[in-house]
Amino acid sequence: MDALELQAQANIGGSKRIVAVDENRPSIDESKHFDLDHEPQEEKPGWRKFLSFVGPGFLVSMAYLDPGNLETDLQAGANHGYELLWIILIGLIFALIIQSLAANLGVTTGRHLSELCKAEYPKYVKYSLWLLAEVAVIAADIPEVIGTAFGLNILFHIPLWVGVLCTGMSTLLLLGLQKYGVRKLELLVAVLVFVMAACFFGELSCVKPPAKDVLKGMFVPKLKGNSATADAIALLGALVMPHNLFLHSALVLSRKVPNSVRGINDACRFFLIESGFALFVAFLINVAIVSVSGAVCSGENLSQEIIESCNDLSLDSASFLLKNVLGRSSSTIYAIALLASGQSSTITGTYAGQFIMQGFLDLKMKKWLRNLMTRCIAITPSLIVSIIGGSSGAGRLIIIASMILSFELPFALIPLLKFSSSTTKMGPYKNSIYIIVISWILGLGLIGINIYYLSTGFVGWLIHNSLPKVGNVFIGILVFPLMAVYILAVIYLMFRKDTVNTFEESAKHDPNAQIHMEDGNLNRDRGDQIPHREDLADIPLPE
């Protein structure tokens, strides 16, 4: 008969954890001495261990380099020069903390965020969260698909709707690399990130912004001008994407992590370092984008046409601006960067959609078919708008998509904050009190910023639109009760107590098994097991 027993493991940092103990199990031979401080003689060098964890951070970093962020950066640079660079620095530090929580959740629990939501919440809440997560994937995919289509239009002069279709097809083909392992896909995305870096650093070398002003904007906080606060909020709101939290918690499961205290701690540390490096590269690219836009639009003797372009800068108009100021080659480099940004972002967005559908619904279908379904759902709005509205309609759709993502963020971020701080989910690996306080302050701050951005945008539209008063009253009667429901839903997620215990700690009957796993000397016949999600490591295509 099994009983729960509280064991103080003083030799592992003094942590206490609840484990299931079989009272009738055979006793372990006392002669088999197990020393957790044992250092194997032929341990792999630290850098080789680290390299095996490199990859997920680059896929995650694409959420901070997608065309939606690119457009926000361009507008911030055009309106305020280098003054808002400090917002990007703070925002990416916030993002690193939040993303590390997602990675730690996956490593420790062996499940990703959507699977834990399915296990924890009642049926109607679970399906509501799934629908909201799918809407977030579609909203995130809109600027990515449209940005790629703009890049194709600039380079090859093909219609926008054809570019949208090409983006959908190319994404599915590139995702086929998973047939040869997820590392191939991660390598592709990393290459596209560095292509973006090369393009924007090339643009930076052409405009040569003053280094003193760039550094001042990066480290001296300043909000000057009427639209500075709104642009700063837009920059922060665009950084943390809801679907990215589901994605990161799933990507880490493709690595083989020893089911031991040292193995889990090492994996969390390696993923933190790897994500930090990838986000640092993303930070440099964002700084380059803002600096290029700021240098071009703050130049002397600008024509009226260039001034008008700077006042209403978009993904499409930015190419004409760069072409007029820096020459044709600059516009081509920008289009290549936009293409790399959009294509890699659509890959990660589709990947996130796959994990969300698998985790919440546990659909028993072939993974390539689930991938195809996710892609078709995601590109449909972009295709319809690009056919009907053209470039101007696509530009407005990007703004709507950013507002939807701001609306969606609490429904992914709050479960992550709660689960990563919960004993029922993380066991002894839950966040410390300091991390809990810091992460909740950051999380609630980001949620507050996004709600402010969303509500002020709606109220501003309500005041300044051209609809008759009766129409405005009707819209207000419809929307404000929905806002109240939204706030109640956020409060419910925040204060609902977790009830489902999903933390599992396997009892190791062979005292030497932990050393074998940590040293990489596995023998499955001997009973050494490493939790590894093969279903998340590849997507076999149909034969």
XYZ file of C-alpha atoms in Angstrom:
543
model
C 0.000 0.000 0.000
C 1.331 3.431 -0.994
C 1.540 6.316 1.457
C 2.637 9.919 1.121
C 5.774 10.650 3.026
C 7.563 13.940 3.524
C 11.243 13.398 2.926
C 13.862 15.975 3.771
C 16.604 15.613 1.223
C 19.372 17.478 2.946
C 21.913 16.372 0.403
C 20.038 18.150 -2.404
C 20.007 21.684 -1.151
C 17.760 20.852 1.815
C 14.605 20.837 -0.312
C 11.504 19.060 0.970
C 9.155 17.315 -1.361
C 6.174 14.954 -1.257
C 6.836 11.583 -2.851
C 4.880 8.346 -3.062
C 6.496 5.573 -1.070
C 5.711 1.898 -1.379
C 5.713 0.515 2.172
C 6.249 -3.071 0.939
C 9.051 -2.335 -1.511
C 12.267 -4.319 -1.129
C 14.982 -2.520 0.803
C 17.937 -1.137 -1.118
C 21.214 -2.844 -0.541
C 23.087 -0.668 1.961
C 26.355 -1.660 0.338
C 25.379 0.319 -2.770
C 26.523 3.735 -1.687
C 24.945 6.692 -3.559
C 26.762 9.980 -3.274
C 24.990 12.867 -5.003
C 28.165 14.907 -4.869
C 29.939 12.310 -6.995
C 31.716 13.914 -9.937
C 32.170 11.467 -12.820
C 35.617 11.294 -14.329
C 34.473 11.406 -17.948
C 31.811 14.082 -17.815
C 31.072 16.053 -20.996
C 32.507 19.584 -21.067
C 30.000 22.266 -20.040
C 29.940 23.934 -23.464
C 29.006 20.656 -25.173
C 26.116 20.186 -22.773
C 25.046 23.770 -23.414
C 25.062 23.351 -27.216
C 22.568 20.505 -26.953
C 20.072 22.997 -25.471
C 20.600 25.746 -28.072
C 17.688 26.292 -30.461
C 14.342 26.986 -28.747
C 15.400 30.524 -27.821
C 15.825 31.523 -31.480
C 12.331 30.287 -32.352
C 10.948 32.199 -29.384
C 12.942 35.352 -30.239
C 11.076 35.648 -33.541
C 8.040 36.956 -31.651
C 10.186 40.021 -30.894
C 11.291 40.379 -34.523
C 8.057 39.750 -36.401
C 6.723 42.335 -38.893
C 4.297 43.711 -36.289
C 7.200 44.630 -33.987
C 9.150 45.888 -36.981
C 6.363 48.325 -37.887
C 6.095 49.520 -34.263
C 9.868 50.103 -34.192
C 9.760 52.038 -37.456
C 6.977 54.299 -36.170
C 8.727 54.873 -32.808
C 11.973 55.853 -34.567
C 10.211 58.116 -37.051
C 8.231 59.937 -34.340
C 10.808 60.154 -31.543
C 14.233 59.384 -32.979
C 16.334 57.425 -30.463
C 14.442 58.523 -27.331
C 12.439 55.286 -26.859
C 15.318 52.812 -27.125
C 15.278 52.417 -23.330
C 11.736 51.015 -23.614
C 13.044 48.205 -25.861
C 15.836 47.433 -23.388
C 13.456 47.212 -20.413
C 10.859 45.317 -22.432
C 13.279 42.588 -23.513
C 14.544 42.180 -19.927
C 10.908 41.702 -18.902
C 10.451 39.260 -21.774
C 13.493 37.197 -20.723
C 12.078 36.774 -17.220
C 8.642 35.749 -18.485
C 10.041 33.398 -21.154
C 12.345 31.725 -18.602
C 9.260 30.901 -16.508
C 7.702 29.182 -19.543
C 10.875 27.164 -20.190
C 11.198 26.155 -16.531
C 7.549 25.043 -16.488
C 8.080 22.680 -19.419
C 11.387 21.289 -18.124
C 10.089 20.618 -14.619
C 6.623 19.257 -15.346
C 7.294 17.408 -18.611
C 4.165 19.092 -20.026
C 3.637 22.323 -21.879
C 1.339 25.147 -20.853
C -1.710 24.111 -22.881
C -1.561 20.545 -21.494
C -1.452 21.896 -17.944
C -4.403 24.214 -18.670
C -6.362 21.229 -19.932
C -5.567 19.256 -16.776
C -6.314 22.110 -14.351
C -9.380 23.991 -15.537
C -13.055 22.929 -15.844
C -14.356 21.963 -19.255
C -15.915 25.298 -20.251
C -12.921 27.305 -19.021
C -10.576 24.942 -20.828
C -12.386 25.293 -24.157
C -12.640 29.063 -23.728
C -8.876 29.276 -23.170
C -8.303 27.104 -26.244
C -10.460 29.356 -28.447
C -8.698 32.452 -27.129
C -5.291 30.856 -27.754
C -6.277 29.964 -31.333
C -7.469 33.533 -31.916
C -4.109 34.754 -30.554
C -2.257 32.542 -33.061
C -4.387 33.909 -35.912
C -3.873 37.501 -34.727
C -0.108 36.991 -34.413
C -0.020 35.395 -37.849
C -1.697 38.349 -39.587
C 1.261 40.789 -39.496
C 3.668 37.915 -40.168
C 1.875 36.762 -43.316
C 1.206 40.301 -44.535
C 4.811 41.320 -43.832
C 6.113 38.398 -45.884
C 3.680 39.279 -48.677
C 4.922 42.906 -48.611
C 8.509 41.639 -48.884
C 7.624 39.485 -51.897
C 5.752 42.423 -53.442
C 8.753 44.748 -53.059
C 11.200 42.186 -54.460
C 9.151 40.561 -57.239
C 6.172 42.942 -57.730
C 3.597 40.176 -57.241
C 0.078 40.989 -55.941
C -0.359 40.985 -52.180
C -2.879 38.118 -52.090
C -0.546 35.931 -54.168
C 2.201 36.680 -51.661
C -0.108 35.540 -48.831
C -0.710 32.202 -50.598
C 3.011 31.785 -51.293
C 3.744 32.426 -47.604
C 1.319 29.702 -46.535
C 2.785 27.157 -48.936
C 6.426 27.976 -48.181
C 5.793 27.747 -44.440
C 4.395 24.230 -44.784
C 7.368 23.190 -46.932
C 9.900 24.597 -44.476
C 8.105 22.949 -41.566
C 8.763 19.676 -43.379
C 12.337 19.981 -42.099
C 10.998 18.609 -38.822
C 10.909 15.236 -40.503
C 14.686 15.301 -40.087
C 14.511 16.563 -36.491
C 13.519 19.758 -34.768
C 17.163 20.914 -34.677
C 17.082 21.449 -38.470
C 14.106 23.777 -38.117
C 15.781 25.646 -35.264
C 18.914 26.051 -37.403
C 16.836 27.483 -40.268
C 15.178 30.044 -37.997
C 18.556 30.982 -36.456
C 19.941 31.577 -39.969
C 16.952 33.814 -40.810
C 17.501 35.779 -37.578
C 21.118 36.466 -38.571
C 19.996 37.398 -42.123
C 17.757 40.021 -40.528
C 20.653 41.212 -38.373
C 22.962 41.507 -41.398
C 20.337 43.477 -43.380
C 19.514 46.010 -40.677
C 23.132 46.440 -39.595
C 23.881 47.074 -43.270
C 21.182 49.774 -43.303
C 22.658 51.141 -40.060
C 26.088 51.472 -41.650
C 24.519 53.568 -44.435
C 22.711 56.084 -42.226
C 25.458 56.235 -39.540
C 23.386 57.479 -36.581
C 25.360 59.327 -33.872
C 26.499 56.730 -31.339
C 26.165 59.223 -28.478
C 22.456 59.780 -29.192
C 21.792 56.039 -29.563
C 23.444 55.236 -26.212
C 21.662 58.141 -24.543
C 18.311 56.911 -25.842
C 19.113 53.410 -24.607
C 20.029 54.295 -21.026
C 18.372 57.666 -20.274
C 14.568 57.287 -19.861
C 12.617 60.058 -21.552
C 9.018 60.516 -22.728
C 8.844 63.757 -24.692
C 5.979 64.798 -26.939
C 2.253 64.131 -27.117
C 2.459 60.644 -28.620
C 5.526 59.417 -26.697
C 3.511 57.638 -23.997
C 1.260 55.944 -26.562
C 4.234 54.818 -28.666
C 6.056 53.544 -25.545
C 2.981 51.517 -24.557
C 2.730 50.139 -28.091
C 6.412 49.084 -27.958
C 5.958 47.288 -24.625
C 2.630 45.752 -25.602
C 4.121 44.278 -28.773
C 6.907 42.426 -26.945
C 5.221 39.573 -25.031
C 2.998 37.481 -27.302
C 0.443 35.026 -25.810
C 1.222 32.180 -28.213
C 4.935 32.512 -27.447
C 4.381 31.319 -23.868
C 2.724 28.124 -25.127
C 5.490 27.689 -27.691
C 8.475 28.023 -25.342
C 7.072 25.639 -22.740
C 6.659 23.024 -25.500
C 9.943 23.497 -27.369
C 12.051 22.660 -24.309
C 10.396 19.233 -24.145
C 12.236 18.154 -27.298
C 15.456 17.929 -25.229
C 16.400 14.953 -23.094
C 16.626 16.168 -19.512
C 17.656 13.799 -16.690
C 14.824 13.396 -14.193
C 16.946 14.556 -11.277
C 17.520 17.707 -9.288
C 20.850 18.433 -10.953
C 19.582 17.559 -14.416
C 16.542 19.849 -14.150
C 18.530 22.709 -12.629
C 21.189 22.450 -15.352
C 18.543 22.412 -18.088
C 16.781 25.487 -16.666
C 20.099 27.331 -16.452
C 21.131 26.383 -20.002
C 17.754 27.419 -21.436
C 18.005 30.744 -19.579
C 21.469 31.447 -21.044
C 20.386 30.360 -24.526
C 17.214 32.480 -24.427
C 19.222 35.417 -23.099
C 21.618 35.235 -26.052
C 18.801 34.929 -28.612
C 16.882 37.839 -27.071
C 20.083 39.923 -26.970
C 20.415 39.432 -30.743
C 16.742 40.410 -31.071
C 17.421 43.511 -28.961
C 20.299 44.596 -31.231
C 18.099 44.158 -34.310
C 15.287 46.222 -32.738
C 17.797 48.935 -31.831
C 19.063 48.950 -35.434
C 15.515 49.293 -36.820
C 14.636 52.219 -34.538
C 17.988 53.875 -35.229
C 17.636 53.596 -39.023
C 14.122 55.025 -38.920
C 15.166 57.774 -36.497
C 18.213 58.762 -38.546
C 16.302 58.884 -41.836
C 13.357 60.891 -40.481
C 15.422 63.314 -38.382
C 17.724 64.324 -41.223
C 18.086 67.846 -42.507
C 16.508 69.308 -45.664
C 13.837 66.617 -45.951
C 11.285 66.999 -48.735
C 7.582 67.312 -47.955
C 6.971 63.825 -49.376
C 9.530 62.266 -47.007
C 8.096 64.175 -44.025
C 4.618 62.858 -44.843
C 5.977 59.314 -45.146
C 7.671 59.620 -41.737
C 4.443 60.852 -40.150
C 2.557 57.747 -41.320
C 5.194 55.045 -41.614
C 4.134 51.451 -42.316
C 5.766 48.242 -43.510
C 4.849 49.069 -47.092
C 5.744 52.764 -47.140
C 9.072 52.201 -45.347
C 10.561 50.647 -48.498
C 9.701 53.739 -50.576
C 11.123 55.989 -47.860
C 14.435 54.094 -47.758
C 14.578 53.984 -51.547
C 14.128 57.769 -51.835
C 16.626 58.610 -49.074
C 19.290 55.870 -49.302
C 18.842 54.441 -52.793
C 17.321 51.380 -54.472
C 19.683 48.866 -52.850
C 18.507 49.969 -49.395
C 14.903 49.156 -50.323
C 15.979 45.694 -51.547
C 17.892 44.985 -48.310
C 14.831 46.059 -46.315
C 12.618 43.704 -48.354
C 14.978 40.758 -47.721
C 14.920 41.500 -43.984
C 11.124 41.764 -44.052
C 10.906 38.467 -45.918
C 13.195 36.736 -43.391
C 11.219 38.222 -40.500
C 7.820 37.226 -41.843
C 8.805 33.753 -42.997
C 10.512 32.726 -39.750
C 7.672 34.225 -37.684
C 5.038 32.285 -39.612
C 6.990 29.064 -38.999
C 7.028 29.631 -35.241
C 3.388 30.773 -35.246
C 2.264 27.602 -36.995
C 4.413 25.563 -34.628
C 2.729 27.261 -31.639
C -0.713 26.593 -33.113
C 0.137 22.918 -33.397
C 1.093 22.689 -29.716
C -2.015 24.594 -28.621
C -4.337 22.295 -30.564
C -2.528 19.168 -29.382
C -2.412 20.275 -25.743
C -5.958 21.527 -25.246
C -7.801 19.015 -27.441
C -5.425 16.041 -27.651
C -6.670 15.410 -31.178
C -5.849 11.976 -32.529
C -4.838 13.024 -36.024
C -1.622 12.891 -37.983
C 0.621 15.741 -37.009
C 1.192 16.971 -40.576
C -2.599 17.182 -41.012
C -2.942 19.127 -37.752
C -0.164 21.419 -38.978
C -1.955 21.976 -42.288
C -5.223 22.760 -40.488
C -3.512 25.290 -38.227
C -1.871 27.026 -41.209
C -5.113 27.245 -43.200
C -7.031 28.705 -40.253
C -4.298 31.252 -39.588
C -3.891 32.705 -43.113
C -7.616 32.943 -43.980
C -8.216 36.485 -42.556
C -5.051 37.829 -44.197
C -6.009 36.325 -47.558
C -9.546 37.759 -47.459
C -8.417 41.263 -46.473
C -5.545 41.334 -48.978
C -7.953 40.435 -51.795
C -10.633 42.962 -50.772
C -8.662 45.821 -49.211
C -5.209 45.590 -50.787
C -2.211 47.225 -49.061
C -4.223 49.806 -47.105
C -6.642 47.172 -45.798
C -3.732 44.912 -44.850
C -2.123 47.780 -42.925
C -5.305 48.391 -40.917
C -5.590 44.665 -40.239
C -2.128 44.701 -38.590
C -3.369 47.379 -36.146
C -6.473 45.310 -35.331
C -4.299 42.219 -34.812
C -2.077 44.058 -32.304
C -5.161 45.085 -30.316
C -6.411 41.485 -30.285
C -3.045 40.275 -28.962
C -3.201 42.901 -26.203
C -6.660 41.591 -25.298
C -5.487 37.960 -25.288
C -2.314 38.263 -23.173
C -3.810 37.704 -19.665
C -5.320 34.366 -20.674
C -1.875 32.876 -21.316
C 0.247 34.901 -18.900
C -1.842 34.415 -15.732
C -1.932 30.581 -15.985
C 1.848 30.625 -16.570
C 2.474 32.807 -13.506
C 0.202 30.661 -11.345
C 1.497 27.280 -12.502
C 5.169 28.241 -12.217
C 4.553 29.362 -8.618
C 2.403 26.368 -7.652
C 3.538 23.398 -5.566
C 0.906 21.220 -7.263
C 2.533 21.844 -10.659
C 6.224 22.434 -9.936
C 6.766 20.652 -6.617
C 10.045 21.743 -5.008
C 11.040 23.537 -8.229
C 8.390 26.247 -7.889
C 9.491 29.870 -8.015
C 11.040 31.397 -4.920
C 9.126 34.150 -3.149
C 11.375 36.772 -4.783
C 10.711 35.442 -8.294
C 6.991 35.181 -7.519
C 6.831 38.843 -6.461
C 8.939 40.093 -9.387
C 7.129 37.990 -12.010
C 3.663 39.004 -10.768
C 4.639 42.691 -10.717
C 5.964 42.394 -14.285
C 3.021 40.303 -15.420
C 0.358 42.574 -13.950
C 2.254 45.587 -15.285
C 2.234 44.159 -18.817
C -1.444 43.207 -18.520
C -2.278 46.712 -17.252
C -0.352 48.331 -20.110
C -2.138 46.185 -22.673
C -5.586 46.815 -21.173
C -4.842 50.560 -21.103
C -3.690 50.433 -24.743
C -6.806 48.498 -25.736
C -9.336 50.599 -23.794
C -7.891 54.001 -24.760
C -7.740 52.926 -28.397
C -11.401 51.892 -28.335
C -12.583 55.002 -26.471
C -10.579 57.220 -28.835
C -12.179 55.531 -31.826
C -15.623 55.869 -30.239
C -15.126 59.620 -29.757
C -13.623 60.461 -33.132
C -15.452 58.138 -35.551
C -18.002 59.382 -38.053
C -20.856 57.131 -36.980
C -24.169 58.701 -35.884
C -24.721 59.066 -32.134
C -27.249 56.218 -32.117
C -24.597 53.894 -33.544
C -22.052 54.943 -30.912
C -24.583 54.380 -28.123
C -25.430 50.935 -29.467
C -21.727 49.998 -29.717
C -21.131 51.265 -26.165
C -24.053 49.220 -24.810
C -22.634 46.141 -26.531
C -18.936 46.580 -25.724
C -18.847 47.861 -22.138
C -20.640 44.785 -20.682
C -18.143 42.640 -22.595
C -15.344 44.626 -20.949
C -16.877 43.835 -17.558
C -16.979 40.115 -18.443
C -13.358 40.361 -19.568
C -12.249 41.877 -16.261
C -14.200 39.246 -14.281
C -12.541 36.482 -16.316
C -9.083 37.895 -15.535
C -9.963 38.096 -11.822
C -11.234 34.482 -11.912
C -7.952 33.222 -13.378
C -5.932 35.224 -10.851
C -7.724 34.101 -7.689
C -8.860 30.569 -8.580
C -6.969 28.043 -6.463
C -5.140 25.265 -8.325
C -6.664 21.903 -7.437
C -5.078 19.348 -9.777
C -1.713 17.921 -8.720
C 0.291 17.155 -11.848
C 3.776 17.117 -10.336
C 5.359 13.682 -10.545
C 8.626 12.617 -9.011
C 9.688 9.115 -9.868
C 11.199 6.984 -7.116
C 14.601 5.707 -8.170
C 15.042 2.169 -6.850
C 18.515 1.907 -8.359
C 20.574 4.452 -6.393
C 23.116 4.734 -9.244
C 20.527 5.527 -11.931
C 20.688 9.267 -11.323
C 24.451 9.365 -11.927
C 24.044 7.291 -15.106
C 21.411 9.711 -16.440
C 23.380 12.822 -15.579
C 26.536 11.412 -17.161
C 24.682 10.491 -20.350
C 25.483 6.774 -19.893
C 21.972 5.441 -20.372
C 20.971 1.798 -20.274
C 17.242 1.361 -20.683
C 17.463 -2.334 -19.878
C 18.892 -1.305 -16.536
C 15.930 1.025 -16.012
C 17.476 4.405 -16.708
C 14.690 6.603 -18.086
C 14.729 10.139 -19.393
C 11.447 11.947 -20.028
C 11.529 12.931 -23.704
C 8.603 14.071 -25.824
C 9.136 12.383 -29.179
C 5.732 13.737 -30.292
C 7.127 17.269 -30.015
C 10.468 16.591 -31.673
C 9.310 15.930 -35.232
C 6.316 16.037 -37.552
C 6.437 13.128 -39.979
C 5.072 13.997 -43.398
C 2.800 11.621 -45.341
C 4.597 8.992 -47.372
